[in-house]
Coordinates of C-alpha atoms in Angstrom, one line a residue:
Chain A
X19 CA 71.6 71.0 85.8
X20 CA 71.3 67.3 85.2
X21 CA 75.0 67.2 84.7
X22 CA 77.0 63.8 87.0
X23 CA 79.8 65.0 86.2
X24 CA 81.1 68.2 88.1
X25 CA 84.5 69.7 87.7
X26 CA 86.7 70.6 90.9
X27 CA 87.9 73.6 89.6
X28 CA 84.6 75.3 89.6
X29 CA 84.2 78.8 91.6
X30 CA 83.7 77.7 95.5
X31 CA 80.9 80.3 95.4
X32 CA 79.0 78.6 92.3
X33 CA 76.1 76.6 93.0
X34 CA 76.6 74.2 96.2
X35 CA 74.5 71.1 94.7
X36 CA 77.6 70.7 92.1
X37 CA 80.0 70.7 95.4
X38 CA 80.7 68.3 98.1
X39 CA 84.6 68.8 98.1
X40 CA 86.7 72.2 97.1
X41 CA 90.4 71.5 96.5
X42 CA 92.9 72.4 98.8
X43 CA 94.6 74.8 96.3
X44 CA 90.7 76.4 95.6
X45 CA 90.3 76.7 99.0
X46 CA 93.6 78.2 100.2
X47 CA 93.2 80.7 97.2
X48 CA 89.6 81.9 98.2
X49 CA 90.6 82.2 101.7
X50 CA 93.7 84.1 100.5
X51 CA 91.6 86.3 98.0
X52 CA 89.4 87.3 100.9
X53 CA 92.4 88.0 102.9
X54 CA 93.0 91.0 100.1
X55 CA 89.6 92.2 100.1
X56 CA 89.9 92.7 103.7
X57 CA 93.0 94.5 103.2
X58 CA 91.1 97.0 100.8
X59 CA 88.7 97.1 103.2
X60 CA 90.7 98.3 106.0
X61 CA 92.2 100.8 103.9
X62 CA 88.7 102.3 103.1
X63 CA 88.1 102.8 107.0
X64 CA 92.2 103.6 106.9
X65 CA 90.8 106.8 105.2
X66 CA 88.2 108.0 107.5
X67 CA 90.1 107.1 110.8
X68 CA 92.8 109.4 109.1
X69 CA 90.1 112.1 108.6
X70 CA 89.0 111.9 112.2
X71 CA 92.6 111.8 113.9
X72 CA 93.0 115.3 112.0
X73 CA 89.9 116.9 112.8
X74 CA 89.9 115.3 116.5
X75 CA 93.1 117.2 117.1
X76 CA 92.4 120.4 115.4
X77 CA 88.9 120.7 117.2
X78 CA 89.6 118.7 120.3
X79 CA 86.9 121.0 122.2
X80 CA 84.4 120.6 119.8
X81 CA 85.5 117.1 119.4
X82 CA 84.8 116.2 123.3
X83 CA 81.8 118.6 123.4
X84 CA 79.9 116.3 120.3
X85 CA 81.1 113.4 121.8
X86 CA 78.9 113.9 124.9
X87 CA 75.9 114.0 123.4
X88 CA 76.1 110.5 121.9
X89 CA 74.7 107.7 124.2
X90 CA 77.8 105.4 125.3
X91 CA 75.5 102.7 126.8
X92 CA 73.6 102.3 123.3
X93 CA 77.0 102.0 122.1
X94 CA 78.3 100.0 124.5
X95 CA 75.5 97.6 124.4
X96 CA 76.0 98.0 120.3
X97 CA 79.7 96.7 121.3
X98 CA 78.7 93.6 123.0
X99 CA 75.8 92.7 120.5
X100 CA 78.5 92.7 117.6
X101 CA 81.9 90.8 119.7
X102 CA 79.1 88.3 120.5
X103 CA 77.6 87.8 117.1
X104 CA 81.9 87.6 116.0
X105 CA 81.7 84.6 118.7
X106 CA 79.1 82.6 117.0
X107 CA 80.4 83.3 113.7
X108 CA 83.8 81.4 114.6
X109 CA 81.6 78.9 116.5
X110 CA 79.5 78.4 113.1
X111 CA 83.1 78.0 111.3
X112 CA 84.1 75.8 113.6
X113 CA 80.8 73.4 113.5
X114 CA 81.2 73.3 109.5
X115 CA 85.1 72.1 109.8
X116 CA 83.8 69.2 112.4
X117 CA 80.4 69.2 109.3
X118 CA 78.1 69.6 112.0
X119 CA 75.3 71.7 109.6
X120 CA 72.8 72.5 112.7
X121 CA 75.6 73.6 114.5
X122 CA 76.5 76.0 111.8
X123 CA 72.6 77.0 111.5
X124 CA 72.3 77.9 114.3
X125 CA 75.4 79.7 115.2
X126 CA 74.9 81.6 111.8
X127 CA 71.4 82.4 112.6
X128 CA 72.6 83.9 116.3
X129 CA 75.1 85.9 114.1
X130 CA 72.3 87.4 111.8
X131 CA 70.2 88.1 114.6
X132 CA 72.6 90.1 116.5
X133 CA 73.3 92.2 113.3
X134 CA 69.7 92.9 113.3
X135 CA 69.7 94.0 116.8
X136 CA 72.7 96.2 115.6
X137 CA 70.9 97.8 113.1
X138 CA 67.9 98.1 115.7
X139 CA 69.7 99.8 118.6
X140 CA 71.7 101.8 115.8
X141 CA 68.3 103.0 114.2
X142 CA 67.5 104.1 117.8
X143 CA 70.2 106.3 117.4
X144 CA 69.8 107.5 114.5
X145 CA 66.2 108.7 115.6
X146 CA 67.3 109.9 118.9
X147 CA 69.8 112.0 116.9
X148 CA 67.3 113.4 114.8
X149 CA 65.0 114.4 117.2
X150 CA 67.6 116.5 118.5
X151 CA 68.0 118.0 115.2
X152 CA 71.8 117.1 114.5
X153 CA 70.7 115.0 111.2
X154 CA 72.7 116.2 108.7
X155 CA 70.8 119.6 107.4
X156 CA 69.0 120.0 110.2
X157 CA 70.2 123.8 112.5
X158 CA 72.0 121.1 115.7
X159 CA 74.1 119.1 113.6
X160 CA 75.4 122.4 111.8
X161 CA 77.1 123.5 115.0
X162 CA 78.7 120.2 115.6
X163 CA 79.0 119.4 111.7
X164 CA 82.8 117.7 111.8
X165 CA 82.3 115.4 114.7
X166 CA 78.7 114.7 113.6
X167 CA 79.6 114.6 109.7
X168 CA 82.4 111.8 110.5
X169 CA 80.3 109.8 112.9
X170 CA 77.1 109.6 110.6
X171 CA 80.0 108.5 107.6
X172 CA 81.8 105.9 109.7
X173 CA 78.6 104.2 111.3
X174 CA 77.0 104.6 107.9
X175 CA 79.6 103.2 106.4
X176 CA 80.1 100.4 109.1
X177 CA 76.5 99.6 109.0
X178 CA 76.2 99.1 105.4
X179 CA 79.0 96.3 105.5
X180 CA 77.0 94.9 108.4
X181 CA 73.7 94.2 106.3
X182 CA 75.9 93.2 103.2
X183 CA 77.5 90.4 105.9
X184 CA 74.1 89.5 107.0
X185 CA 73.2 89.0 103.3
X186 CA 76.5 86.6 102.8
X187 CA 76.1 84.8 105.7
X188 CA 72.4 84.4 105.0
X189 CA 72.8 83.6 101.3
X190 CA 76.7 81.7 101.4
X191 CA 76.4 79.9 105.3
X192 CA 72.7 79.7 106.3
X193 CA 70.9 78.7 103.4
X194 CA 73.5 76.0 102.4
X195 CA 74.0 74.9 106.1
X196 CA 70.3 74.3 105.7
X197 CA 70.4 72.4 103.1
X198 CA 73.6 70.1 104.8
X199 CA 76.0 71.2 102.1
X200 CA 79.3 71.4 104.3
X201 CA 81.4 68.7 105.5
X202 CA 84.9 68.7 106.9
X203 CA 86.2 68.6 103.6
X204 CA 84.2 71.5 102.4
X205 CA 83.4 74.8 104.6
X206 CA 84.9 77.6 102.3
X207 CA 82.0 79.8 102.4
X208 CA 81.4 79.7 106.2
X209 CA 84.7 80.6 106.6
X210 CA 85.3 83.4 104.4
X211 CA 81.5 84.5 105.3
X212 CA 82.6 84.9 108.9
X213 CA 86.1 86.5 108.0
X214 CA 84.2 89.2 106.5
X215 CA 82.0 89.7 109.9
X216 CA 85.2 89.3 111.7
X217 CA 86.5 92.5 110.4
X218 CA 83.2 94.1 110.4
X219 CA 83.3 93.5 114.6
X220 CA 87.1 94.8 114.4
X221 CA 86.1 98.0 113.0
X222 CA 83.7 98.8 115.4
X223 CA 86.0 97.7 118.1
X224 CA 87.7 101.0 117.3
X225 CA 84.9 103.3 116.2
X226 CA 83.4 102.9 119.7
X227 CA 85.9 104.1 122.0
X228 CA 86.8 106.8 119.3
X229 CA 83.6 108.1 118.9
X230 CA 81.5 107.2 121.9
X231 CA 84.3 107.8 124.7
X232 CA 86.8 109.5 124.1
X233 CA 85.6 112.2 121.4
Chain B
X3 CA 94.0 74.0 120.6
X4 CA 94.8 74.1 117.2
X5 CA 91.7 75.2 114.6
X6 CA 94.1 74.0 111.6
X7 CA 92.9 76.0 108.5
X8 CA 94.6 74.6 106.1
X9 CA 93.6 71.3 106.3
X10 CA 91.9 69.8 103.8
X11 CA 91.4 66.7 101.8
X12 CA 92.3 64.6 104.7
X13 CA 90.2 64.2 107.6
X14 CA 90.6 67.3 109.7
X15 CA 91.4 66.6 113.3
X16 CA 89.7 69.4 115.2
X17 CA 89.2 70.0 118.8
X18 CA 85.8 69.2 120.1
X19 CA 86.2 72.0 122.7
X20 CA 85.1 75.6 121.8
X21 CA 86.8 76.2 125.1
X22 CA 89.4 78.6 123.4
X23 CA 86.5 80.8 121.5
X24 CA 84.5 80.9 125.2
X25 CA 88.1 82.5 127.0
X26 CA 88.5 84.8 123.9
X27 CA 85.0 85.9 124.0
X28 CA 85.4 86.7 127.9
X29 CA 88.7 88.6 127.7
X30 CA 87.1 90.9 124.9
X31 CA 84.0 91.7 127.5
X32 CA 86.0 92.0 130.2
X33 CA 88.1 94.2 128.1
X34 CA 85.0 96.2 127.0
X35 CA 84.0 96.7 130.3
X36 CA 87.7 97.9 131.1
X37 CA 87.1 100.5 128.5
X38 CA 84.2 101.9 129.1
X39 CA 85.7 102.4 132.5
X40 CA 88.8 104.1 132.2
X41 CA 86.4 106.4 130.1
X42 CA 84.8 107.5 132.9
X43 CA 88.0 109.7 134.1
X44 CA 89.6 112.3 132.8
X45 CA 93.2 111.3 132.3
X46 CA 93.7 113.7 129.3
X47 CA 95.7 112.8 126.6
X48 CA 96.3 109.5 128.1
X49 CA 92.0 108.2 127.5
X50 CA 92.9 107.9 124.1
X51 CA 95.9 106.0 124.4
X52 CA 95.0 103.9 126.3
X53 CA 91.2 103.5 124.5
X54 CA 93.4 102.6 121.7
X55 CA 95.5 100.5 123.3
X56 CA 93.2 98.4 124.7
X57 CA 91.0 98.9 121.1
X58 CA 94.1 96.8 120.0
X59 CA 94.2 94.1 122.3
X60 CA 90.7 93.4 121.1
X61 CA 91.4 93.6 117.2
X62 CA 94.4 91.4 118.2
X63 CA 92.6 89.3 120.0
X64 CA 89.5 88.8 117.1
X65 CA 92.4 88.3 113.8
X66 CA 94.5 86.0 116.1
X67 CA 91.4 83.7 117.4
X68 CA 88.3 84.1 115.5
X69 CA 90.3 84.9 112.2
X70 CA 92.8 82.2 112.7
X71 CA 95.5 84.2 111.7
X72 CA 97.7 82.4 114.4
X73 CA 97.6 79.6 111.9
X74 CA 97.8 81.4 108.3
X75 CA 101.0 81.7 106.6
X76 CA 103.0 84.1 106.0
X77 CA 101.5 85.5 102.8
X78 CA 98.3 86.1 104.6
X79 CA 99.9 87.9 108.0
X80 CA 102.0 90.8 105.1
X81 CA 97.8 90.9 103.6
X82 CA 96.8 91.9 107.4
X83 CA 100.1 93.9 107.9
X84 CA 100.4 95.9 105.3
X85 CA 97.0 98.0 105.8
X86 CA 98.2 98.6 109.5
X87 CA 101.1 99.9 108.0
X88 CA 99.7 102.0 105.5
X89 CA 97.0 103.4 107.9
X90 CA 99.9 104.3 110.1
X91 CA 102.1 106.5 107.2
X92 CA 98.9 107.7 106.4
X93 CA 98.4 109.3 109.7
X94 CA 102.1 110.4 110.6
X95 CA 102.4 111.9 107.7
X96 CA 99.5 114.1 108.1
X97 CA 99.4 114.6 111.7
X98 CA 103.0 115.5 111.3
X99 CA 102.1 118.2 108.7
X100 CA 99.4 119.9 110.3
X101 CA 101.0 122.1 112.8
X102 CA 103.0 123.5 110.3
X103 CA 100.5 124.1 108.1
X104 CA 99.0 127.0 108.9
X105 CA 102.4 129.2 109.6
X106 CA 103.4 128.9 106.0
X107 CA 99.7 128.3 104.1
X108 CA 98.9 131.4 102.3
X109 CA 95.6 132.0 103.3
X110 CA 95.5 132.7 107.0
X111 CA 98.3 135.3 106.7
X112 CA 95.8 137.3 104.7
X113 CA 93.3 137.4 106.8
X114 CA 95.1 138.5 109.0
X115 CA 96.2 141.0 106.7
X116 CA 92.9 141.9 105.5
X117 CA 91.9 142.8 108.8
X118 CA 95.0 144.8 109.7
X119 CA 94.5 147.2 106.6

């Protein structure tokens, strides 16, 4: 660890006290690598959008009836919380390119924040849901069991990658940021960090309407 | 405007304004708020197309701005394509399936039978 001499080449998501600088062809390829795990990642949601197009128009009644008895204005309010946490994640981006560290503290912070509140107002639902008995196994759900099977898969599934982004952007942006570790010439992490939340935001942007509104 | 990605190495000349994120961030509430609208009447078919439609914009509006993807190349646009593209034979081709499905699958017709006899 005592080591002055620290090679360029090194994995951008190695230790940040051996990094002041990332190379333009590391940096390019981690931003392009992320680019394909976001591709895989869309494909995975590909899957259960499929799922719910079929079932939405081979039970379109029971689709609409479901739909009804989830709260819009929890998800609506779930909507805003996430765009605006996406907003300071590109603001936090933004600070590390000008190497403004408090700047991407605290627009990272904001970002982590609102993902709690996600999970918050979410858990809310989640309860609400169960009280009405249409937790998976319990007698409700069973009568509404394709609309209420996909919704509790996709927001699952959604709100897992929102706590593994709060745990990138806590452990690759925050904590570094902290520490002053980004400069113009290095803000990898940040970026790819908030890339990640991007597309977490864009998934719900379409899980909303599909599930809250329309049915 | 320009949030130049790809520069690195030399001094990056970024905007000071977050003026562009602030308008982006505004046209997706506003957007949201359209949506949640137009929910509240029946239009039929047409809520979800237009729920989508406007689901889009949004998506659009959040790879374009907030993912930079105006400035990526073109290897990265084909990475954010090609999903869309996939997603979308994934869904024609089933969508297009299941109305036929059930005239020729094997096991409604005996029901049917089953009942009959």
């Amino acid at each position: 660890m005592s080591s002055s001499v620290t090679s360029i080449d090194e994995d951008p998501t190695g230790p940040p006290h051996v990094h002041h600088m990332d190379s333009a062809t590391a940096y390019s390829a981690a931003k392009f690598g992320m680019w394909l795990f976001l591709a895989t990642e869309v494909l995975l949601f590909a899957v259960m959008f499929t799922s719910f197009a079929l079932f939405r128009w081979m039970y379109l009644d029971e689709f609409h009836q479901a739909s009804k008895m989830l709260d819009w204005k929890l998800g609506a309010l779930n909507t805003s919380v996430l765009l605006l946490s996406s907003f300071t994640a590109a603001l936090a981006v933004d600070a590390a390119q000008k190497g403004n560290n408090k700047g991407v503290v605290r627009n990272i912070l904001i970002t982590v924040v609102c993902g709690f509140g996600f999970l918050i107002i979410k858990g809310i639902e989640y309860s609400a849901k169960y009280q009405h008995h249409l937790f998976p196994g319990q007698e409700e759900y069973l009568k509404h069991n394709t609309f209420f099977g996909l919704y509790f898969c996709m927001t699952g599934v959604h709100a897992l990658h929102v706590v593994i982004g709060m745990a990138i952007l806590t452990y690759y942006a925050l904590i570094p940021a902290m520490r002053g570790r980004f400069s113009s010439r290095y803000y990898t992490p940040v970026e790819l960090g908030a890339l990640y939340w991007h597309l977490v935001d864009l998934i719900w942007i379409y899980l909303f309407p599909l599930l809250y509104l329309v049915g | 405007m320009a949030i130049h990605g790809n520069t690195h190495g030399e001094v990056a000349h970024h905007s000071s304004s977050i003026k562009p994120y602030i308008v982006i961030i505004a046209t997706l509430f506003v957007l949201t708020v359209i949506t949640v609208v137009v929910a509240q009447f029946d239009f039929g078919n047409w809520n979800i197309v237009v729920a989508m439609l406007v689901a889009s914009v949004k998506a659009t509006l959040v790879a374009l701005y907030f993912m930079h993807l105006k400035h990526e190349d073109l290897s990265t646009w084909i990475y954010a394509i090609v999903p869309i593209f996939l997603l979308a034979i994934m869904l024609a081709g089933i969508l297009i399936d299941n109305p036929y499905r059930t005239k020729v699958s094997p096991v409604k017709p005996r029901v049917v039978m089953s009942q009959g006899g």
